[in-house]
PDB file of C-alpha atoms in Angstrom:
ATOM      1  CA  UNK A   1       5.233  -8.124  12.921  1.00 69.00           C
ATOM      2  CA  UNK A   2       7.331  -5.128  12.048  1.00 66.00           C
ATOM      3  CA  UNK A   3       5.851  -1.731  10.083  1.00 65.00           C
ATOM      4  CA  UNK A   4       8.584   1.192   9.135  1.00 57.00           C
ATOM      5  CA  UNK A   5       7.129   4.329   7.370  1.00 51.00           C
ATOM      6  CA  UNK A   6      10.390   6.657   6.274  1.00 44.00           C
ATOM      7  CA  UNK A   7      10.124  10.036   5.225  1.00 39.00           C
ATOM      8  CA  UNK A   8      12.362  12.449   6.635  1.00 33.00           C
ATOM      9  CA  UNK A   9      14.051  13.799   9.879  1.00 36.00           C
ATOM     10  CA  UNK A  10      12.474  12.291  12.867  1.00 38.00           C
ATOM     11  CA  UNK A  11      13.696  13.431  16.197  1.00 43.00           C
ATOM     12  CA  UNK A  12      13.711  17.141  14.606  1.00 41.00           C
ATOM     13  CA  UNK A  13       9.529  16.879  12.859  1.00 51.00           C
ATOM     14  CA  UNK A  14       7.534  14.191  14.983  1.00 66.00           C
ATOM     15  CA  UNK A  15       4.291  14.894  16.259  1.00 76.00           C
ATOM     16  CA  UNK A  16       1.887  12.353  18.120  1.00 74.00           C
ATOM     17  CA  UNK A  17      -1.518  13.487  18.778  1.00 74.00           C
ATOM     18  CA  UNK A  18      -4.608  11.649  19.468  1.00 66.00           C
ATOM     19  CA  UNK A  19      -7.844  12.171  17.683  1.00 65.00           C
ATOM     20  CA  UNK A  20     -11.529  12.341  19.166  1.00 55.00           C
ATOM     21  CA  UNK A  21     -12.125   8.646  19.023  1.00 56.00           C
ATOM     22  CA  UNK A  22      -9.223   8.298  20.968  1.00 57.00           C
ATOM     23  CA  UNK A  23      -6.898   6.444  18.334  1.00 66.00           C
ATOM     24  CA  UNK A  24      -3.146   7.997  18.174  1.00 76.00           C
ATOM     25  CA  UNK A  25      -1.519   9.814  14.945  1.00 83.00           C
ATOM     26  CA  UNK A  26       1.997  10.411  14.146  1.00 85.00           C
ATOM     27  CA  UNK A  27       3.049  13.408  11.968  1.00 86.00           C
ATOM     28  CA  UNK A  28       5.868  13.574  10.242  1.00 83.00           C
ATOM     29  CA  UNK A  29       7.229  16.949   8.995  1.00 80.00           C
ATOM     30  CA  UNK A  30       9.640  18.397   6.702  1.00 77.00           C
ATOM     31  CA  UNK A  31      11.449  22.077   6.814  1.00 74.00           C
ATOM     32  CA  UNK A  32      10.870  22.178   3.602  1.00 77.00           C
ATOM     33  CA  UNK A  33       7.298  21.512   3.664  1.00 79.00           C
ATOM     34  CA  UNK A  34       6.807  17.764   2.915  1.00 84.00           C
ATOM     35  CA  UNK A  35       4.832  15.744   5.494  1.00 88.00           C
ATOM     36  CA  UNK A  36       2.982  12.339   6.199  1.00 90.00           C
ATOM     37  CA  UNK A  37       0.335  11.081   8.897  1.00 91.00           C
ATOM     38  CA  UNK A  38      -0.002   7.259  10.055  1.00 91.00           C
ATOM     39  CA  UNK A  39      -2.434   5.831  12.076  1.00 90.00           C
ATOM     40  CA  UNK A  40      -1.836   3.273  14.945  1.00 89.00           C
ATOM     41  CA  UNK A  41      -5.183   2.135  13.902  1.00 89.00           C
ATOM     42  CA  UNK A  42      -4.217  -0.531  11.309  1.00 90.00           C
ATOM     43  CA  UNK A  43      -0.792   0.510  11.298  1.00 91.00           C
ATOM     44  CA  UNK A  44      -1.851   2.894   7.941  1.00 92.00           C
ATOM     45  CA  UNK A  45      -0.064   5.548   6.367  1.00 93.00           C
ATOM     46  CA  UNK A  46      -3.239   8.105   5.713  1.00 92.00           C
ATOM     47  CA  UNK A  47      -1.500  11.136   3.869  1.00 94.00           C
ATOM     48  CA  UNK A  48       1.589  12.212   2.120  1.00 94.00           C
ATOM     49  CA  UNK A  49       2.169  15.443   0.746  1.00 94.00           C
ATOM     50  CA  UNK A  50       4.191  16.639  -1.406  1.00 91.00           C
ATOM     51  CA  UNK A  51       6.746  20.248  -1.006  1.00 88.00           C
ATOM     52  CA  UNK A  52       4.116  21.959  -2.227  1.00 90.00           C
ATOM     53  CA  UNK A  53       1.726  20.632   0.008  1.00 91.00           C
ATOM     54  CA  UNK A  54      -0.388  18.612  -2.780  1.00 94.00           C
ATOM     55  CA  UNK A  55      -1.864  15.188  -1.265  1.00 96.00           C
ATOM     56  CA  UNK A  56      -0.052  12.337  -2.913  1.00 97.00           C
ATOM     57  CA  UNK A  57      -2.403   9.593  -1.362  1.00 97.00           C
ATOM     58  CA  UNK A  58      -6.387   9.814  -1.962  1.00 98.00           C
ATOM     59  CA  UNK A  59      -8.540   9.403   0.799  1.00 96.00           C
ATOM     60  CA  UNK A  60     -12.478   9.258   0.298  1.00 96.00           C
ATOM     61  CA  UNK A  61     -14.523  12.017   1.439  1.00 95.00           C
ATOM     62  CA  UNK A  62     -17.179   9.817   2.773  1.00 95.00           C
ATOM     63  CA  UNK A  63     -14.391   7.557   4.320  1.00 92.00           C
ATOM     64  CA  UNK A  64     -15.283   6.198   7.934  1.00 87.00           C
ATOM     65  CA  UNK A  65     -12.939   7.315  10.692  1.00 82.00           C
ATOM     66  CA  UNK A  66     -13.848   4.489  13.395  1.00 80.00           C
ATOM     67  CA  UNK A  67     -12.901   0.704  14.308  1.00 76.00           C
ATOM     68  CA  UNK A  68     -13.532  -1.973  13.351  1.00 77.00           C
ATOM     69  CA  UNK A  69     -13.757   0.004   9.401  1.00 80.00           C
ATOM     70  CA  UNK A  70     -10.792   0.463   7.956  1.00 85.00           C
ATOM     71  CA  UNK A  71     -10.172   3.905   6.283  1.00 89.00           C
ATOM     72  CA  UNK A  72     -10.435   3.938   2.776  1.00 94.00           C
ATOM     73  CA  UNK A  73      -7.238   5.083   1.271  1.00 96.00           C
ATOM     74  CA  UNK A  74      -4.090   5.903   2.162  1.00 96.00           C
ATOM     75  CA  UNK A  75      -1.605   2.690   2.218  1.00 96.00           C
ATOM     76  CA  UNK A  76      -3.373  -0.168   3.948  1.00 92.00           C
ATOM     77  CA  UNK A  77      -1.058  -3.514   6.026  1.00 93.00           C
ATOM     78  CA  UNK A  78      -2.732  -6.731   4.336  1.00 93.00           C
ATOM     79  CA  UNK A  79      -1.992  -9.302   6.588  1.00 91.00           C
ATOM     80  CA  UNK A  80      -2.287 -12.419   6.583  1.00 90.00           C
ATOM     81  CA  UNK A  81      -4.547 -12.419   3.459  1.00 87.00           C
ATOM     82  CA  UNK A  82      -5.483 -10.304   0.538  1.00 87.00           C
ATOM     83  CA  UNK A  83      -9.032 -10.988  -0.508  1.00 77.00           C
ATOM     84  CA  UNK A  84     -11.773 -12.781   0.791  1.00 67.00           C
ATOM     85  CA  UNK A  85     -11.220 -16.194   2.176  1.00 64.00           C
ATOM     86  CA  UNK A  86     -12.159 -18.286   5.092  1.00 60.00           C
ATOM     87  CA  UNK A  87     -13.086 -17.223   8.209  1.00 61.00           C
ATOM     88  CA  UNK A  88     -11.069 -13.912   8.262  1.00 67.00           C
ATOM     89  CA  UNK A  89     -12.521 -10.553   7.347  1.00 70.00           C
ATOM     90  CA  UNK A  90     -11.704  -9.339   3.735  1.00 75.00           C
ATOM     91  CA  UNK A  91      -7.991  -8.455   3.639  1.00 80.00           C
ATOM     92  CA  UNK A  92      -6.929  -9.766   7.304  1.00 82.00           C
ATOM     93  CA  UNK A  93      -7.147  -8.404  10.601  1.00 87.00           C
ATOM     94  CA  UNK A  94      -3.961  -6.073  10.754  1.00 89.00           C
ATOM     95  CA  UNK A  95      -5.494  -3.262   9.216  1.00 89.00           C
ATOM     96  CA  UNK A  96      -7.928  -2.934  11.662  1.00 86.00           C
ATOM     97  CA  UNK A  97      -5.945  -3.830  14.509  1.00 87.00           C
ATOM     98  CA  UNK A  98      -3.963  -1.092  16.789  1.00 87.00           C
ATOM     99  CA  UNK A  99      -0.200  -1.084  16.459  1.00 90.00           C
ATOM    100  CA  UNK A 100       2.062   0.429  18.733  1.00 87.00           C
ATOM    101  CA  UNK A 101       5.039   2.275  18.483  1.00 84.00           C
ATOM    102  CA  UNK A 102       9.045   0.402  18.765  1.00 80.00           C
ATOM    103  CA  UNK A 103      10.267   2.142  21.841  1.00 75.00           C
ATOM    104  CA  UNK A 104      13.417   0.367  20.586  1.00 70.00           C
ATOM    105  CA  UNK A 105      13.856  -0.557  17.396  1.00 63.00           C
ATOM    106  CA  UNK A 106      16.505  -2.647  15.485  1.00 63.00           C
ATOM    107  CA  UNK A 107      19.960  -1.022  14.809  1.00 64.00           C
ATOM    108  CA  UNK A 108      19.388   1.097  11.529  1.00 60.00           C
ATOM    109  CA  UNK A 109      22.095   1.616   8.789  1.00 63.00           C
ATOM    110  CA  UNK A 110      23.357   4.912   8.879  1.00 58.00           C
ATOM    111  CA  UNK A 111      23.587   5.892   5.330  1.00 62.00           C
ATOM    112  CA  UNK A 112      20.256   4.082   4.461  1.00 60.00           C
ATOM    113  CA  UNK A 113      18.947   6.557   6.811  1.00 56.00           C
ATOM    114  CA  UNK A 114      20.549   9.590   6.875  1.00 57.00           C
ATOM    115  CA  UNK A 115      18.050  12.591   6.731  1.00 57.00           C
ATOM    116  CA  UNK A 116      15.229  10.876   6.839  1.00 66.00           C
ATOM    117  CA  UNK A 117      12.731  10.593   9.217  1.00 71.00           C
ATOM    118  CA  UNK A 118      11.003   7.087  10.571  1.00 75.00           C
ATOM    119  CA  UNK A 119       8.831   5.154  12.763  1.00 80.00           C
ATOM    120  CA  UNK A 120       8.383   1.783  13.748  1.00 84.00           C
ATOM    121  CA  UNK A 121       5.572   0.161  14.139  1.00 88.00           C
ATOM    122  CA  UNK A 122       4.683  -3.299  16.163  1.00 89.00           C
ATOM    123  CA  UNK A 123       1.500  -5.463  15.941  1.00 89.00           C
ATOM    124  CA  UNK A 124       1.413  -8.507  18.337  1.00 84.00           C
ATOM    125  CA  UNK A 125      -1.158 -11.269  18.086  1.00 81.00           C
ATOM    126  CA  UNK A 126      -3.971 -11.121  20.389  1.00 81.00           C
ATOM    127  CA  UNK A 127      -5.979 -13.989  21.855  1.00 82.00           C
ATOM    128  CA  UNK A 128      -8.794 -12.870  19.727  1.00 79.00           C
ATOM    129  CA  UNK A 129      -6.502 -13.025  16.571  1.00 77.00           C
ATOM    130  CA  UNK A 130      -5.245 -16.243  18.056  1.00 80.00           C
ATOM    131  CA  UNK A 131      -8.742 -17.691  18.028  1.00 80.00           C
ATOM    132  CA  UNK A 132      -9.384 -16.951  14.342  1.00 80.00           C
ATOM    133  CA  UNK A 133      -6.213 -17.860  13.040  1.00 82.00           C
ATOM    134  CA  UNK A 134      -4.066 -19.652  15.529  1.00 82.00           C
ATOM    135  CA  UNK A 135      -0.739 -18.839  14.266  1.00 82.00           C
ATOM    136  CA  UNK A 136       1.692 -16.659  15.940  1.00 79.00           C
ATOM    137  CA  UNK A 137       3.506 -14.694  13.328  1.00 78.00           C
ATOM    138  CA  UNK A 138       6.065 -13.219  15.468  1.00 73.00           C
ATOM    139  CA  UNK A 139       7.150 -17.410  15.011  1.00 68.00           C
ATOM    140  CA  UNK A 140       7.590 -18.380  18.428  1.00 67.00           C
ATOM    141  CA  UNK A 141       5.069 -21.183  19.490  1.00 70.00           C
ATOM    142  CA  UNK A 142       6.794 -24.018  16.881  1.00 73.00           C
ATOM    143  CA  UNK A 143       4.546 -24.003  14.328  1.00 82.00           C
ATOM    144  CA  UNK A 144       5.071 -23.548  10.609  1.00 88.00           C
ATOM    145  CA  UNK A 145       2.599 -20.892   8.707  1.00 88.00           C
ATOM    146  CA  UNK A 146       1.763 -19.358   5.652  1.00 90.00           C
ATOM    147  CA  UNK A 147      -0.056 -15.921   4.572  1.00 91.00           C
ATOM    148  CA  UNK A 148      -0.422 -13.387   1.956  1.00 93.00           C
ATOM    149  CA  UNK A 149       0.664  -9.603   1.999  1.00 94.00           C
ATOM    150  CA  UNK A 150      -0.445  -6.606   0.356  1.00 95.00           C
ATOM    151  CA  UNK A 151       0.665  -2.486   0.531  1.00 96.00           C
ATOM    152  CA  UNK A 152      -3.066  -1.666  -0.250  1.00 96.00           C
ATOM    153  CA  UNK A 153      -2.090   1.782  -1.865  1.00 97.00           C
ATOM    154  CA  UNK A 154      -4.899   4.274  -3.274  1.00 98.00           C
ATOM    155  CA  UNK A 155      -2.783   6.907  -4.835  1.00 98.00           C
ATOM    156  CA  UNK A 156      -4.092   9.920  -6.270  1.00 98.00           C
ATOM    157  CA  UNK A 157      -4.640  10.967  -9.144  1.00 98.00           C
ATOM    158  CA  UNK A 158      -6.050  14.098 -11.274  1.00 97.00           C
ATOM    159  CA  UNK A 159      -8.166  11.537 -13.693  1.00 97.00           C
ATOM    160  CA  UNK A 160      -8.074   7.751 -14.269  1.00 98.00           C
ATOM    161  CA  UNK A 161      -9.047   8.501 -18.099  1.00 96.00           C
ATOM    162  CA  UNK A 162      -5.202  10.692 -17.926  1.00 95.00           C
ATOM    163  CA  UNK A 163      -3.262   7.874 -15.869  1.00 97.00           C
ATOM    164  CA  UNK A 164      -0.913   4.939 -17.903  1.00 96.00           C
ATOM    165  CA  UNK A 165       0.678   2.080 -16.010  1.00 97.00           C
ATOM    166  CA  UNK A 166       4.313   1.036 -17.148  1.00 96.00           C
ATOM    167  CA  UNK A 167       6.530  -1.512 -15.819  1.00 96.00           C
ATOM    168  CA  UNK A 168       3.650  -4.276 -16.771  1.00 97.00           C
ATOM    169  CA  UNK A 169       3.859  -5.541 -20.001  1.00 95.00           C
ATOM    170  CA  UNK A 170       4.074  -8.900 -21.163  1.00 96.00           C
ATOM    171  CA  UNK A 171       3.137  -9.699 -17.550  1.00 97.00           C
ATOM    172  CA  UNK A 172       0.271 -12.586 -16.415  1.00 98.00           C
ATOM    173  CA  UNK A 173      -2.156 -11.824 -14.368  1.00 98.00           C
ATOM    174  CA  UNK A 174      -4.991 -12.768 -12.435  1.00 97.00           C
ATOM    175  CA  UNK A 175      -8.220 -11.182 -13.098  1.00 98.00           C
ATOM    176  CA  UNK A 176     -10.818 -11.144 -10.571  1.00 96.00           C
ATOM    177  CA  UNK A 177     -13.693 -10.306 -12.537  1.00 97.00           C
ATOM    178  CA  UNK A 178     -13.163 -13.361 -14.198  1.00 97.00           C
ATOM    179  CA  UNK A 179     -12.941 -16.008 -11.946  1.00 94.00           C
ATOM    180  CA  UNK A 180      -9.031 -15.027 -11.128  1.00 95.00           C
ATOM    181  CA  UNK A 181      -8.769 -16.623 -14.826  1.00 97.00           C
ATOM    182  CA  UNK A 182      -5.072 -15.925 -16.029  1.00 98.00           C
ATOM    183  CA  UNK A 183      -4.082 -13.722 -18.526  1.00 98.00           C
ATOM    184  CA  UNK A 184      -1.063 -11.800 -20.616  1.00 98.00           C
ATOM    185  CA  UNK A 185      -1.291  -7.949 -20.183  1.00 97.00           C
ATOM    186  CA  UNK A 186      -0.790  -7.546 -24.170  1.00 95.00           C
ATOM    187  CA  UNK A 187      -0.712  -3.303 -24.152  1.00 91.00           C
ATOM    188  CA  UNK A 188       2.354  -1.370 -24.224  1.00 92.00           C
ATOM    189  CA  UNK A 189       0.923   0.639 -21.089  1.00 95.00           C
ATOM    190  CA  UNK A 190      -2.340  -0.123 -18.814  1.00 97.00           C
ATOM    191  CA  UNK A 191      -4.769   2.127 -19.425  1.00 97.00           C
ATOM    192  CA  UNK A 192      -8.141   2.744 -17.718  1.00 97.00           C
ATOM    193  CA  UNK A 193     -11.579   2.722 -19.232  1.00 97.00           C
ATOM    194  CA  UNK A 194     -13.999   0.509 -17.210  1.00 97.00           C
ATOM    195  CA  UNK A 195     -13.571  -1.383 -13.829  1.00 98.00           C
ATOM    196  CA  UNK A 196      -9.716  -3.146 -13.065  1.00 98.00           C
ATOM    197  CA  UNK A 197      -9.240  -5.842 -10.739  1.00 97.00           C
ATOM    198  CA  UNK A 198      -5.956  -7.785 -11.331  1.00 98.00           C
ATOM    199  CA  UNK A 199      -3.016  -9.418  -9.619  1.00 98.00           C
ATOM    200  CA  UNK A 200      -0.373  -9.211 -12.006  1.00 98.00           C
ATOM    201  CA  UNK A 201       2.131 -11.669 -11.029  1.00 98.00           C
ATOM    202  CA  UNK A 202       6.304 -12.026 -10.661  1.00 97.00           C
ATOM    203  CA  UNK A 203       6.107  -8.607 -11.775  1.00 98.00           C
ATOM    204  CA  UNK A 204       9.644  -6.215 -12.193  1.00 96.00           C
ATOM    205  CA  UNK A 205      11.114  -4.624  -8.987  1.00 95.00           C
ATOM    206  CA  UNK A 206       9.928  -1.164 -10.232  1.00 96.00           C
ATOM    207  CA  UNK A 207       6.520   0.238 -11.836  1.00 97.00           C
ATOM    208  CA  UNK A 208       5.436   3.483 -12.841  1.00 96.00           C
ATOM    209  CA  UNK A 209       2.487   5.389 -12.821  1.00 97.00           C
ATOM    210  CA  UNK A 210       1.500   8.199 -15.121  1.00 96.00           C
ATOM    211  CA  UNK A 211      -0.270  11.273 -14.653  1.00 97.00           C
ATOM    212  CA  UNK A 212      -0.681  12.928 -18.156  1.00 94.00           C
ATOM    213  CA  UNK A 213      -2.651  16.070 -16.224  1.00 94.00           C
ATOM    214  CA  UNK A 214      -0.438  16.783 -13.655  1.00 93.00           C
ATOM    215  CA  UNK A 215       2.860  15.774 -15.844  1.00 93.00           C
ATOM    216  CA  UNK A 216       3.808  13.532 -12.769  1.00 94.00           C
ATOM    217  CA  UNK A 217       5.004   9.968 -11.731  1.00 96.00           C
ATOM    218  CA  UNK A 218       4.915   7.492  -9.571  1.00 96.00           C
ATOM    219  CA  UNK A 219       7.704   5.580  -9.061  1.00 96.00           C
ATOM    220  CA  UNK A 220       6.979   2.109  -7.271  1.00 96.00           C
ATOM    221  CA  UNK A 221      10.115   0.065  -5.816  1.00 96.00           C
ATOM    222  CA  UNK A 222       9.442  -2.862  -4.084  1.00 96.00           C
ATOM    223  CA  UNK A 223      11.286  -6.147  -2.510  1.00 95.00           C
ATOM    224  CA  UNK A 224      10.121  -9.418  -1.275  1.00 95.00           C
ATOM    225  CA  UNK A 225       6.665  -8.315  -2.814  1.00 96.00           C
ATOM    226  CA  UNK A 226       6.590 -10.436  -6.417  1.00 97.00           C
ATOM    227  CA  UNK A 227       3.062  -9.460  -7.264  1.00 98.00           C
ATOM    228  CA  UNK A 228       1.232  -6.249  -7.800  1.00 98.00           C
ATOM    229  CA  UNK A 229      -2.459  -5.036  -7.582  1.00 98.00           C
ATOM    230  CA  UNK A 230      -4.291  -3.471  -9.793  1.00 98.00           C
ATOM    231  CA  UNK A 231      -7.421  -1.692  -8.802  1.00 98.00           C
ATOM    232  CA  UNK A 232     -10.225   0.727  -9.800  1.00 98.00           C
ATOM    233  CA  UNK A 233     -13.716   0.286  -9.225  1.00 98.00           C
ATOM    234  CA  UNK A 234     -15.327   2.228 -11.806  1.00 98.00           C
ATOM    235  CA  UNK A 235     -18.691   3.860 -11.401  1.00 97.00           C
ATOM    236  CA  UNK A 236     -21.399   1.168 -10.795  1.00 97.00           C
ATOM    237  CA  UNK A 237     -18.867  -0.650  -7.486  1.00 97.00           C
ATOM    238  CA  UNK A 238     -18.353   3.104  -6.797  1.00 97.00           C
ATOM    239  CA  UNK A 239     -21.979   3.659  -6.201  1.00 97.00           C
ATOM    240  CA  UNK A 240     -22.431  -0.068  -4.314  1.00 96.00           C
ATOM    241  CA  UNK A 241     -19.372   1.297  -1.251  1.00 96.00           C
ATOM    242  CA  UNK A 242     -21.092   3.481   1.743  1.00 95.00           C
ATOM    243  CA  UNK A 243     -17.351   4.509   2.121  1.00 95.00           C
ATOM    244  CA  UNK A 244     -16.779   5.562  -1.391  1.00 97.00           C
ATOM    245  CA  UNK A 245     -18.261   8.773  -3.307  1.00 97.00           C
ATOM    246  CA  UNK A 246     -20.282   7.689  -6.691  1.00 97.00           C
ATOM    247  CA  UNK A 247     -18.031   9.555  -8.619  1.00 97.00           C
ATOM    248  CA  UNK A 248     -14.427   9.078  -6.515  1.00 98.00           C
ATOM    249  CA  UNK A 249     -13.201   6.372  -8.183  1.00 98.00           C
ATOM    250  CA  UNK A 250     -11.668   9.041 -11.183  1.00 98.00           C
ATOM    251  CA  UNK A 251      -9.816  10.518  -8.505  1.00 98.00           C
ATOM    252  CA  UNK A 252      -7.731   7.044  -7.478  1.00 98.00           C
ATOM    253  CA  UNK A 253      -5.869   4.315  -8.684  1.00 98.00           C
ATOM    254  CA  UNK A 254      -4.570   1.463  -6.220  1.00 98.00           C
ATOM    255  CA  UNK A 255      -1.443  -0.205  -7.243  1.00 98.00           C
ATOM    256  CA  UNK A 256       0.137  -2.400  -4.756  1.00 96.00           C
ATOM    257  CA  UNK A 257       3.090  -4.285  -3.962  1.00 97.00           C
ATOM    258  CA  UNK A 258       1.931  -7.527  -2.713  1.00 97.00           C
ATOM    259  CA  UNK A 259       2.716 -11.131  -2.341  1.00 96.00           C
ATOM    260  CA  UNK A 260      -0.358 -12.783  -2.833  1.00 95.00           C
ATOM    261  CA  UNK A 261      -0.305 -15.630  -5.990  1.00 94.00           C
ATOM    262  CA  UNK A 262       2.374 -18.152  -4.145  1.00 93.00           C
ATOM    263  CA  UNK A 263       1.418 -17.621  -0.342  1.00 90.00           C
ATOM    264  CA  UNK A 264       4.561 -16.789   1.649  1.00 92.00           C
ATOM    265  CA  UNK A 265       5.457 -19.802   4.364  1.00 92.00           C
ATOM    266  CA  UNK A 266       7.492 -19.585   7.186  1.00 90.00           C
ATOM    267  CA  UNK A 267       8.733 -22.143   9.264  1.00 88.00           C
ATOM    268  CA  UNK A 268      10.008 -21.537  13.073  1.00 84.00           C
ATOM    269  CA  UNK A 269      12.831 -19.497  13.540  1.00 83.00           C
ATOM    270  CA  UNK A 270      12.302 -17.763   9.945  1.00 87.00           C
ATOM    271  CA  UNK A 271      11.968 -14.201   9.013  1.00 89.00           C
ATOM    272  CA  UNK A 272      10.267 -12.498   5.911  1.00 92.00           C
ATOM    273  CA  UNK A 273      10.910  -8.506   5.321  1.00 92.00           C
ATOM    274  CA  UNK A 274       8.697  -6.887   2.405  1.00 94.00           C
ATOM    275  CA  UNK A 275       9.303  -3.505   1.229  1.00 94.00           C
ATOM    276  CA  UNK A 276       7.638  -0.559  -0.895  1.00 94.00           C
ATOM    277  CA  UNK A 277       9.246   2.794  -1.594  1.00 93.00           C
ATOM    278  CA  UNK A 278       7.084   5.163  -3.400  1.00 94.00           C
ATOM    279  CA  UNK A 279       8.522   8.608  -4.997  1.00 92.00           C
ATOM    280  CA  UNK A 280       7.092  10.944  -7.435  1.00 93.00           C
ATOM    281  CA  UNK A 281       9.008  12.586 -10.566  1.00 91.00           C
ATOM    282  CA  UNK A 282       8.520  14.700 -13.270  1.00 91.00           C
ATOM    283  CA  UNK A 283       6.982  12.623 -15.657  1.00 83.00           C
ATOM    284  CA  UNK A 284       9.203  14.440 -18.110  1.00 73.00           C
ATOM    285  CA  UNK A 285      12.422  12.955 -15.963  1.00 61.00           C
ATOM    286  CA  UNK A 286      10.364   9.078 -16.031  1.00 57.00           C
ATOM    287  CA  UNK A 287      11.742   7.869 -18.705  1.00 54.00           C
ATOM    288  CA  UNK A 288      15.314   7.786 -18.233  1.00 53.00           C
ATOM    289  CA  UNK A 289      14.753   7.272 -14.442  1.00 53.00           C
ATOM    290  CA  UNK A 290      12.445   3.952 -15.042  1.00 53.00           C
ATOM    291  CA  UNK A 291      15.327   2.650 -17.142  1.00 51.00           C
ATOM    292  CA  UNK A 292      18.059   2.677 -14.921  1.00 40.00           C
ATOM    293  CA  UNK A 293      16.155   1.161 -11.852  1.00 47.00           C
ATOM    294  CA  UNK A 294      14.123  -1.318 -13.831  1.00 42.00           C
ATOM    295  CA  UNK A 295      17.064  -3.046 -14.088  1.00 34.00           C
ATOM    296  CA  UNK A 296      17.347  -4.303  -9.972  1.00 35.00           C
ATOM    297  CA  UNK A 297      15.822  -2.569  -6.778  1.00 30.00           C
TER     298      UNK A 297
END
């Protein structure tokens, strides 16, 4: 199983350190001042920041730095399921699993590349994966599978109450606090006033999030990812998560591209590639952006 994060020029901005717990970190820089950290633990992208060095991705202050926890926020690997099922822990094993780095990585199209930096990232089933779900998903023991996917993403934000989802309307959806009963999203925009937990489903190849405060957007582009996740637990989960500060969750909104209603199934010899590219805008440039690429990724 594969993992690129792109951001800018790599052989030019790369760092690798490793942290007191022992667990590596790769930095990637910009000249201009733009930078993003993953983790090999879990494979997880833990900050992105901006030109002007503003964090893009919310992290909790009481988050919880060591194995087996993952971190909460940043962009989490889901894999292979979203959710709590069987005998798995919630949301799979890959994000707390250590990934290593593709000493030598797939040819790379030039001009898809150009500038930017990258890193690839490998996770390979271990016989303790293999005992609790005995399927190897680089697809090479025979044996048709099937999972779910998610890009677990906590963005940040300056106030839920300020933030407007677009890109969703008219869309069904799942929603867990009712018994994954389905729904039609019926607003021109989603808006936040109490506690969201939906998987709104075939969505568009591009969504946008709204930051009336900071007069920003997030732009979400995604492929081979149908669905997307909605998420914000509101005060009284807030208070329930050791990992979470009571008051945190007006700081975040997670909105993920995920593949997660239809299970994806592969049979021997098949690949599957899911992608998410986030950017951020001027929310006063949104509107005419979002209507070009809504069109096709």
């Amino acid at each position: 199983m594969g993992h690129s994060a792109a951001v800018w020029d790599y052989k030019a901005a790369t760092e690798i350190t490793k942290d007191c717990d022992g667990f590596y970190k790769v930095l990637l820089r910009n000249p201009r001042g733009s930078s993003a950290k993953v983790c090999l633990h879990g494979g997880q992208v833990t900050s992105w920041r901006n030109e002007q060095g503003e964090e893009l991705l919310f992290t909790s202050s009481k988050a919880i730095f060591k194995p087996p926890k993952a971190v909460r926020g940043g962009i989490h690997i889901c894999f292979p399921q979203f959710g709590n099922c069987g005998s798995l822990d919630q949301h799979g094993f890959a994000r707390s699993k250590i990934w290593t780095i593709d000493d030598d990585p797939p040819p790379l199209n030039p001009d898809d590349f150009h500038g930017k930096s990258f890193i690839d990232l490998l996770l390979k089933p271990s016989d303790e994966d293999l005992k609790c779900w005995p399927h190897s998903f680089e697809n090479v023991n025979g044996k048709p599978f099937s999972f779910s996917f998610s890009y677990h993403t906590y963005l940040s934000v300056s106030d839920i109450s300020e933030v407007r989802i677009e890109g969703l309307e008219t869309i069904d959806y799942l929603d867990n606090l009712c018994r994954k009963e389905r729904f039609t999203e019926q607003g021109d925009a989603i808006t936040f006033e109490s506690e969201v937990d939906r998987v709104y489903l075939s969505t568009p190849n591009v969504v946008a999030v709204l930051d009336h405060e900071k007069k920003r957007t997030y732009l979400i582009r995604k492929e081979g990812v149908p669905d997307v996740v909605v998420w914000n637990p509101w005060e009284k989960k807030s208070k329930a998560m050791v990992d979470f500060g009571d008051d945190e969750y007006k700081q975040m909104l997670c909105v993920d591209g995920a593949a997660i209603e239809k299970p994806m199934t592969l049979k021997p010899g098949e690949e599957w590639t899911g992608k998410v590219e986030l950017s951020v805008v001027p929310s006063t440039f949104c509107s005419e952006y979002f209507d070009v690429q809504s069109s096709g990724f």
